[in-house]
PDB file of N, CA and C in Angstrom:
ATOM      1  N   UNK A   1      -2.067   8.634   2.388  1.00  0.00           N
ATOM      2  CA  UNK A   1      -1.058   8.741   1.368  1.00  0.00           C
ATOM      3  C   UNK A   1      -1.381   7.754   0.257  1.00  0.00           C
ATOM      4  N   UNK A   2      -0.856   8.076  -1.133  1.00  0.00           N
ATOM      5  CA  UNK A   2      -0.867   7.212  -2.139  1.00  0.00           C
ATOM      6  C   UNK A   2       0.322   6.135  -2.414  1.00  0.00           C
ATOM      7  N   UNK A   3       0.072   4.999  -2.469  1.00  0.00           N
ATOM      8  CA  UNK A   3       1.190   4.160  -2.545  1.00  0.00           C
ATOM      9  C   UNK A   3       0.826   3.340  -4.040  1.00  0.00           C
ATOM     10  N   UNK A   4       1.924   2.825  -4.239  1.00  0.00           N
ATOM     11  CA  UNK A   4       2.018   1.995  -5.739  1.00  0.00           C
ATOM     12  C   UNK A   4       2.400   0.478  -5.410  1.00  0.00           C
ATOM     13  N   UNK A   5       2.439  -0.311  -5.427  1.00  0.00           N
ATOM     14  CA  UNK A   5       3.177  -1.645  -4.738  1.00  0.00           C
ATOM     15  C   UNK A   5       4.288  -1.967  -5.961  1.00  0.00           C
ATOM     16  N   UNK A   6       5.162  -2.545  -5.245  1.00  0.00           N
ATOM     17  CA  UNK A   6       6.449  -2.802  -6.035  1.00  0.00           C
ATOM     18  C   UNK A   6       6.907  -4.128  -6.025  1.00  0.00           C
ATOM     19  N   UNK A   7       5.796  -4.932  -5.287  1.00  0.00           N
ATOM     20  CA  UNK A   7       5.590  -6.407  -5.315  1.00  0.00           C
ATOM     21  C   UNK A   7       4.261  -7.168  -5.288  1.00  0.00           C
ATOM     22  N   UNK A   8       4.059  -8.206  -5.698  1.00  0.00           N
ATOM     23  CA  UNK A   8       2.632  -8.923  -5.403  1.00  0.00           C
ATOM     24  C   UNK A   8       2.528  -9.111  -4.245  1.00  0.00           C
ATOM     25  N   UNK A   9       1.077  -8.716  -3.484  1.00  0.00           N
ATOM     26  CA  UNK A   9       0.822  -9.032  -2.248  1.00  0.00           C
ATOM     27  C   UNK A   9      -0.127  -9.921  -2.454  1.00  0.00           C
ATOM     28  N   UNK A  10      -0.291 -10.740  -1.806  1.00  0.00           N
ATOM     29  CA  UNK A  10      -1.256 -12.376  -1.350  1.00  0.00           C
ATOM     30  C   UNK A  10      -1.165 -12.230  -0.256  1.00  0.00           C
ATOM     31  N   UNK A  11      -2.850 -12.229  -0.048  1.00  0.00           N
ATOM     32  CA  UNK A  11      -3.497 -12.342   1.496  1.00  0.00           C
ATOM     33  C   UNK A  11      -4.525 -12.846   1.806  1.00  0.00           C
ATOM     34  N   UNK A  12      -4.648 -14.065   1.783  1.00  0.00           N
ATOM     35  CA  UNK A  12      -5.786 -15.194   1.557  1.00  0.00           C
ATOM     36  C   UNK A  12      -6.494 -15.029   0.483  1.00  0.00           C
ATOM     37  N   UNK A  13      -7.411 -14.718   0.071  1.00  0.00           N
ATOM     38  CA  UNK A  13      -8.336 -15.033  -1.656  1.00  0.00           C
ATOM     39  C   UNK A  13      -7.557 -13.822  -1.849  1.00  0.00           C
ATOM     40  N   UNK A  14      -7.270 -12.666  -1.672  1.00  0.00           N
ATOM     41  CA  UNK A  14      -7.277 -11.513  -2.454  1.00  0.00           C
ATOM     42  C   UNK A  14      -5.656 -11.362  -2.470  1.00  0.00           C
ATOM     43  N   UNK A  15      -5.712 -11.169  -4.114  1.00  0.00           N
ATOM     44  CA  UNK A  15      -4.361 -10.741  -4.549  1.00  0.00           C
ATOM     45  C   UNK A  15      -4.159  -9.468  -5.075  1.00  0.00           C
ATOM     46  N   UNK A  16      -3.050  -8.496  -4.925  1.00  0.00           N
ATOM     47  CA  UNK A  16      -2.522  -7.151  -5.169  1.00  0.00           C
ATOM     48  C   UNK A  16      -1.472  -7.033  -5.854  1.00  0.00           C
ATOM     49  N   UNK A  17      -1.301  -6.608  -7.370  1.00  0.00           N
ATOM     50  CA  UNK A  17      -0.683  -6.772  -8.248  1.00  0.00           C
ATOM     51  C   UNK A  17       0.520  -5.610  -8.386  1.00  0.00           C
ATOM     52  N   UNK A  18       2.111  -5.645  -8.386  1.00  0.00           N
ATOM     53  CA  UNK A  18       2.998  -4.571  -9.010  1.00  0.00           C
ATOM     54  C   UNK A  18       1.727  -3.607  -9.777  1.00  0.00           C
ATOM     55  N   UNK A  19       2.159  -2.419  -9.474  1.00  0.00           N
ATOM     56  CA  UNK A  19       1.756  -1.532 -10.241  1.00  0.00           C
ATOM     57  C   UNK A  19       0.731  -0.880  -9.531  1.00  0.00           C
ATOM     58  N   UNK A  20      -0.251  -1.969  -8.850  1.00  0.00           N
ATOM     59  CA  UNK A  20      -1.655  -1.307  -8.643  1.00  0.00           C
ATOM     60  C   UNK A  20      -1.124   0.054  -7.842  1.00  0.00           C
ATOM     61  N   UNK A  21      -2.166   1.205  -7.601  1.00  0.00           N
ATOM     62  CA  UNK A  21      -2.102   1.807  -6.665  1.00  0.00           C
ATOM     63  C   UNK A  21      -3.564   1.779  -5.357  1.00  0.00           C
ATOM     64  N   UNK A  22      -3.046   2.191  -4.143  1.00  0.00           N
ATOM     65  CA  UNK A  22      -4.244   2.591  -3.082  1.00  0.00           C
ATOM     66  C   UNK A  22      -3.606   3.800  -2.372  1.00  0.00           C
ATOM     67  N   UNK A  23      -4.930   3.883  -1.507  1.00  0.00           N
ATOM     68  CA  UNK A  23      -4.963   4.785  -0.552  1.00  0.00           C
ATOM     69  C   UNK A  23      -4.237   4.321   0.383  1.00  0.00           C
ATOM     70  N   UNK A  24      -3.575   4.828   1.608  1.00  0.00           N
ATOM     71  CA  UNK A  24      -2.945   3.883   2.667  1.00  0.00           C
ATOM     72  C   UNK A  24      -2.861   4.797   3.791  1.00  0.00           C
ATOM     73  N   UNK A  25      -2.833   4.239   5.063  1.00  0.00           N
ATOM     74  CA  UNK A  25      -2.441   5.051   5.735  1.00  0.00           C
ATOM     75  C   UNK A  25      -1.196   4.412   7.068  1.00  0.00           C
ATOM     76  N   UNK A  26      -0.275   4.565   7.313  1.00  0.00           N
ATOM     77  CA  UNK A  26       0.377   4.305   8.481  1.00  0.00           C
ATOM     78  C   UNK A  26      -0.141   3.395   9.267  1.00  0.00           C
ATOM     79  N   UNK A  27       0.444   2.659  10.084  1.00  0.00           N
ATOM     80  CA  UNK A  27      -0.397   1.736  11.375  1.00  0.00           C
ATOM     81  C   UNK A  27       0.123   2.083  12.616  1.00  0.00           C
ATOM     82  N   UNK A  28       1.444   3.028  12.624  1.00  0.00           N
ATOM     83  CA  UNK A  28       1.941   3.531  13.844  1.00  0.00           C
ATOM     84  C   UNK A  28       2.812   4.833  13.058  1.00  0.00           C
ATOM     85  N   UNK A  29       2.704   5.851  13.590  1.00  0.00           N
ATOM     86  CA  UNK A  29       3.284   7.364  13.817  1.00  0.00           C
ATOM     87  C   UNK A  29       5.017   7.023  13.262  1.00  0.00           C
ATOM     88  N   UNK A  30       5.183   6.099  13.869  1.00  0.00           N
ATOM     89  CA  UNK A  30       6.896   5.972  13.517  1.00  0.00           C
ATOM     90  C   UNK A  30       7.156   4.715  12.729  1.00  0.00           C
ATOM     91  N   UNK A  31       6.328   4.082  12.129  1.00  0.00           N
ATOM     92  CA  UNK A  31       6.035   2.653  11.621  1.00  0.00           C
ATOM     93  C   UNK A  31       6.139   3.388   9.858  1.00  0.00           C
ATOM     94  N   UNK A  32       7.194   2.449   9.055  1.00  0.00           N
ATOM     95  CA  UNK A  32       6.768   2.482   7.696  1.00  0.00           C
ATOM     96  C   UNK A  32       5.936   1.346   6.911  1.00  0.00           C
ATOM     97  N   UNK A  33       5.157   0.577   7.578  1.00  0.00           N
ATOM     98  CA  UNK A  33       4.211  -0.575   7.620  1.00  0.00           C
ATOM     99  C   UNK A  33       2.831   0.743   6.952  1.00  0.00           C
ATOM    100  N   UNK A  34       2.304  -0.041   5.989  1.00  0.00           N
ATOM    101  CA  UNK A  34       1.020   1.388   5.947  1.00  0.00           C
ATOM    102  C   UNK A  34      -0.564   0.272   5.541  1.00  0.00           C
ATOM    103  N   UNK A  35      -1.369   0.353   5.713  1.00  0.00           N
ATOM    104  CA  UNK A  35      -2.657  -0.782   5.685  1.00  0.00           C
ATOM    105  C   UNK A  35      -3.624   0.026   4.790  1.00  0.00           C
ATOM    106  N   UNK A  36      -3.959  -0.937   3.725  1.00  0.00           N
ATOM    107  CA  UNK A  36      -5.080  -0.215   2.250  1.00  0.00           C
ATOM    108  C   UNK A  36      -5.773  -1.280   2.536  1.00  0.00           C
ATOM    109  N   UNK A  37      -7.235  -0.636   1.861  1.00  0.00           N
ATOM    110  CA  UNK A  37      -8.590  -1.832   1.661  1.00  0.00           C
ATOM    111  C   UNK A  37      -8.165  -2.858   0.448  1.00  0.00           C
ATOM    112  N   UNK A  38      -8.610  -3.575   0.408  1.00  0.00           N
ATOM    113  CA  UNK A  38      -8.162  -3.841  -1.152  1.00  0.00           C
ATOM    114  C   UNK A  38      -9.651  -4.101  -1.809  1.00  0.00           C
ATOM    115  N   UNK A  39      -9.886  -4.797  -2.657  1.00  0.00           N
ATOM    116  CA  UNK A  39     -10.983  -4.174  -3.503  1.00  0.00           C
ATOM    117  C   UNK A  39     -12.030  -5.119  -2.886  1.00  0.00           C
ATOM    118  N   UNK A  40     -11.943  -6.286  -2.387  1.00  0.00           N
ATOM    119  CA  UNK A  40     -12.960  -6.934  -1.975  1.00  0.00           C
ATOM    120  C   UNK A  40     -13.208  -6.794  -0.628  1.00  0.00           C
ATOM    121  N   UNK A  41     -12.637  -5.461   0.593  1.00  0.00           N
ATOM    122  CA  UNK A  41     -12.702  -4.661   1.757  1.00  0.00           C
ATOM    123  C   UNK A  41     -12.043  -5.220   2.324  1.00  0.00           C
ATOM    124  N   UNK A  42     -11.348  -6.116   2.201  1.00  0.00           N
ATOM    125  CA  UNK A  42     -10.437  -6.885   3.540  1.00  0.00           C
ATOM    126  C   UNK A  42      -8.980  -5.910   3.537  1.00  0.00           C
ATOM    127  N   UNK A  43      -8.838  -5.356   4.746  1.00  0.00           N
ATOM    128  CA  UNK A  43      -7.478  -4.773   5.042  1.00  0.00           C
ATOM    129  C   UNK A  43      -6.163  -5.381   4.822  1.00  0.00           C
ATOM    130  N   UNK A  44      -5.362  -4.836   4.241  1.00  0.00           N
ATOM    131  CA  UNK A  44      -4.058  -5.601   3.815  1.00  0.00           C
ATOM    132  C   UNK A  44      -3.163  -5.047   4.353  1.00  0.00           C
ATOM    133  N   UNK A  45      -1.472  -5.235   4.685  1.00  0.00           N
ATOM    134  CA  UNK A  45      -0.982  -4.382   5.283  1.00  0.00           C
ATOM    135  C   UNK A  45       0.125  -5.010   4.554  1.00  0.00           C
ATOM    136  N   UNK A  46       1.428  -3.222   4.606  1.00  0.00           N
ATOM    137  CA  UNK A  46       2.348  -3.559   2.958  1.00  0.00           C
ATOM    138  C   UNK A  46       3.312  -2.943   3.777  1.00  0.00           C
ATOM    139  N   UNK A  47       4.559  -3.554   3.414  1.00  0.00           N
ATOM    140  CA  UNK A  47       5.796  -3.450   4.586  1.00  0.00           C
ATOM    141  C   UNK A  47       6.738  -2.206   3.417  1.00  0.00           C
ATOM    142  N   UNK A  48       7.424  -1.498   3.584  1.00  0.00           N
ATOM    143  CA  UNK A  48       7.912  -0.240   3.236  1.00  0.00           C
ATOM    144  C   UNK A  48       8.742  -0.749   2.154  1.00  0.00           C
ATOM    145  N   UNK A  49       9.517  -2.071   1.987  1.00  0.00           N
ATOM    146  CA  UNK A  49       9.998  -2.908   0.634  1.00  0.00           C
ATOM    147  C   UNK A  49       8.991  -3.013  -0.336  1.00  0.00           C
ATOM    148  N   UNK A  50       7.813  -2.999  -0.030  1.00  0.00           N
ATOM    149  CA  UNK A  50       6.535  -3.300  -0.692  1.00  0.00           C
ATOM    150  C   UNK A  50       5.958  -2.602  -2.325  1.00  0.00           C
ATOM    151  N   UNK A  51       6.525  -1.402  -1.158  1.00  0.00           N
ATOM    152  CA  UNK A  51       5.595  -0.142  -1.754  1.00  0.00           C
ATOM    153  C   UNK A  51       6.469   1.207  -1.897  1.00  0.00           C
ATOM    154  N   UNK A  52       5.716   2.031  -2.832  1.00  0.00           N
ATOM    155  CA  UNK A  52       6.555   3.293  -3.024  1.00  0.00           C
ATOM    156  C   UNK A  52       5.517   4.692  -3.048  1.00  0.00           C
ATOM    157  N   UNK A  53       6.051   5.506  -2.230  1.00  0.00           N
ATOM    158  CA  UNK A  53       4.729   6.615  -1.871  1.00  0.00           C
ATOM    159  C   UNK A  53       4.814   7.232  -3.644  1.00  0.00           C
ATOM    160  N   UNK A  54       3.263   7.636  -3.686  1.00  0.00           N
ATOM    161  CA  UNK A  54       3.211   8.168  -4.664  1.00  0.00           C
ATOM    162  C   UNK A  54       2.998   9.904  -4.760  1.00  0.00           C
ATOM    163  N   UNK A  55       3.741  10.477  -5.584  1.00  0.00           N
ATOM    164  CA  UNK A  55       3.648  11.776  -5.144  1.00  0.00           C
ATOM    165  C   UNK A  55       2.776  12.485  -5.884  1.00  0.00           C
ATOM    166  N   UNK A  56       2.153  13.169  -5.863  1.00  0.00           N
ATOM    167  CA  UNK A  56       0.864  14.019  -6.849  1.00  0.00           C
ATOM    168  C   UNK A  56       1.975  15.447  -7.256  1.00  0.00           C
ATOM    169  N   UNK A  57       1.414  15.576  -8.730  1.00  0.00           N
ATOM    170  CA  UNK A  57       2.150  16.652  -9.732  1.00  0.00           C
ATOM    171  C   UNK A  57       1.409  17.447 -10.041  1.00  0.00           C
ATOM    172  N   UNK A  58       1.369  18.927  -9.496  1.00  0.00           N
ATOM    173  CA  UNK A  58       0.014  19.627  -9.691  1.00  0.00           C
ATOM    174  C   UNK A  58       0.471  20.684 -10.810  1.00  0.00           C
ATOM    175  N   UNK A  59      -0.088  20.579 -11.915  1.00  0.00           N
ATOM    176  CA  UNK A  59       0.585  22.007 -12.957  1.00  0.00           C
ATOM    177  C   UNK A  59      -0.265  23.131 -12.236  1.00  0.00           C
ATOM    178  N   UNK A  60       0.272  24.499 -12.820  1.00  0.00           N
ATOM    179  CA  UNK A  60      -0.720  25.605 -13.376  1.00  0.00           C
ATOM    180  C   UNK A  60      -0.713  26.015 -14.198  1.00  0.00           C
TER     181      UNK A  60
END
């Protein structure tokens, strides 16, 4: 899923800015916790206050 963050995340050197978006995926089936790479590969993990799914708008 696509997520947007809706807060700064800090997670040792690497910081994740409002706005950015990633890829994400879940960490448990019933969990709204979801874990993205961030740009320097270290896994981050973004608690459901965090973040906001992003939805894709397809015209025709």
């Amino acid at each position: 899923m696509q997520i947007k963050l809706t807060q700064d995340l800090v997670c040792g050197p690497d910081t994740c800015l409002i706005g950015e978006e990633y890829e994400a995926v879940l960490i448990l089936p019933r969990s709204t916790t979801v874990e993205f790479v961030a740009n320097s590969g270290r896994k981050i993990r973004a608690f459901s206050y965090e973040y906001v799914k992003v939805t894709s708008e397809t015209s025709s």
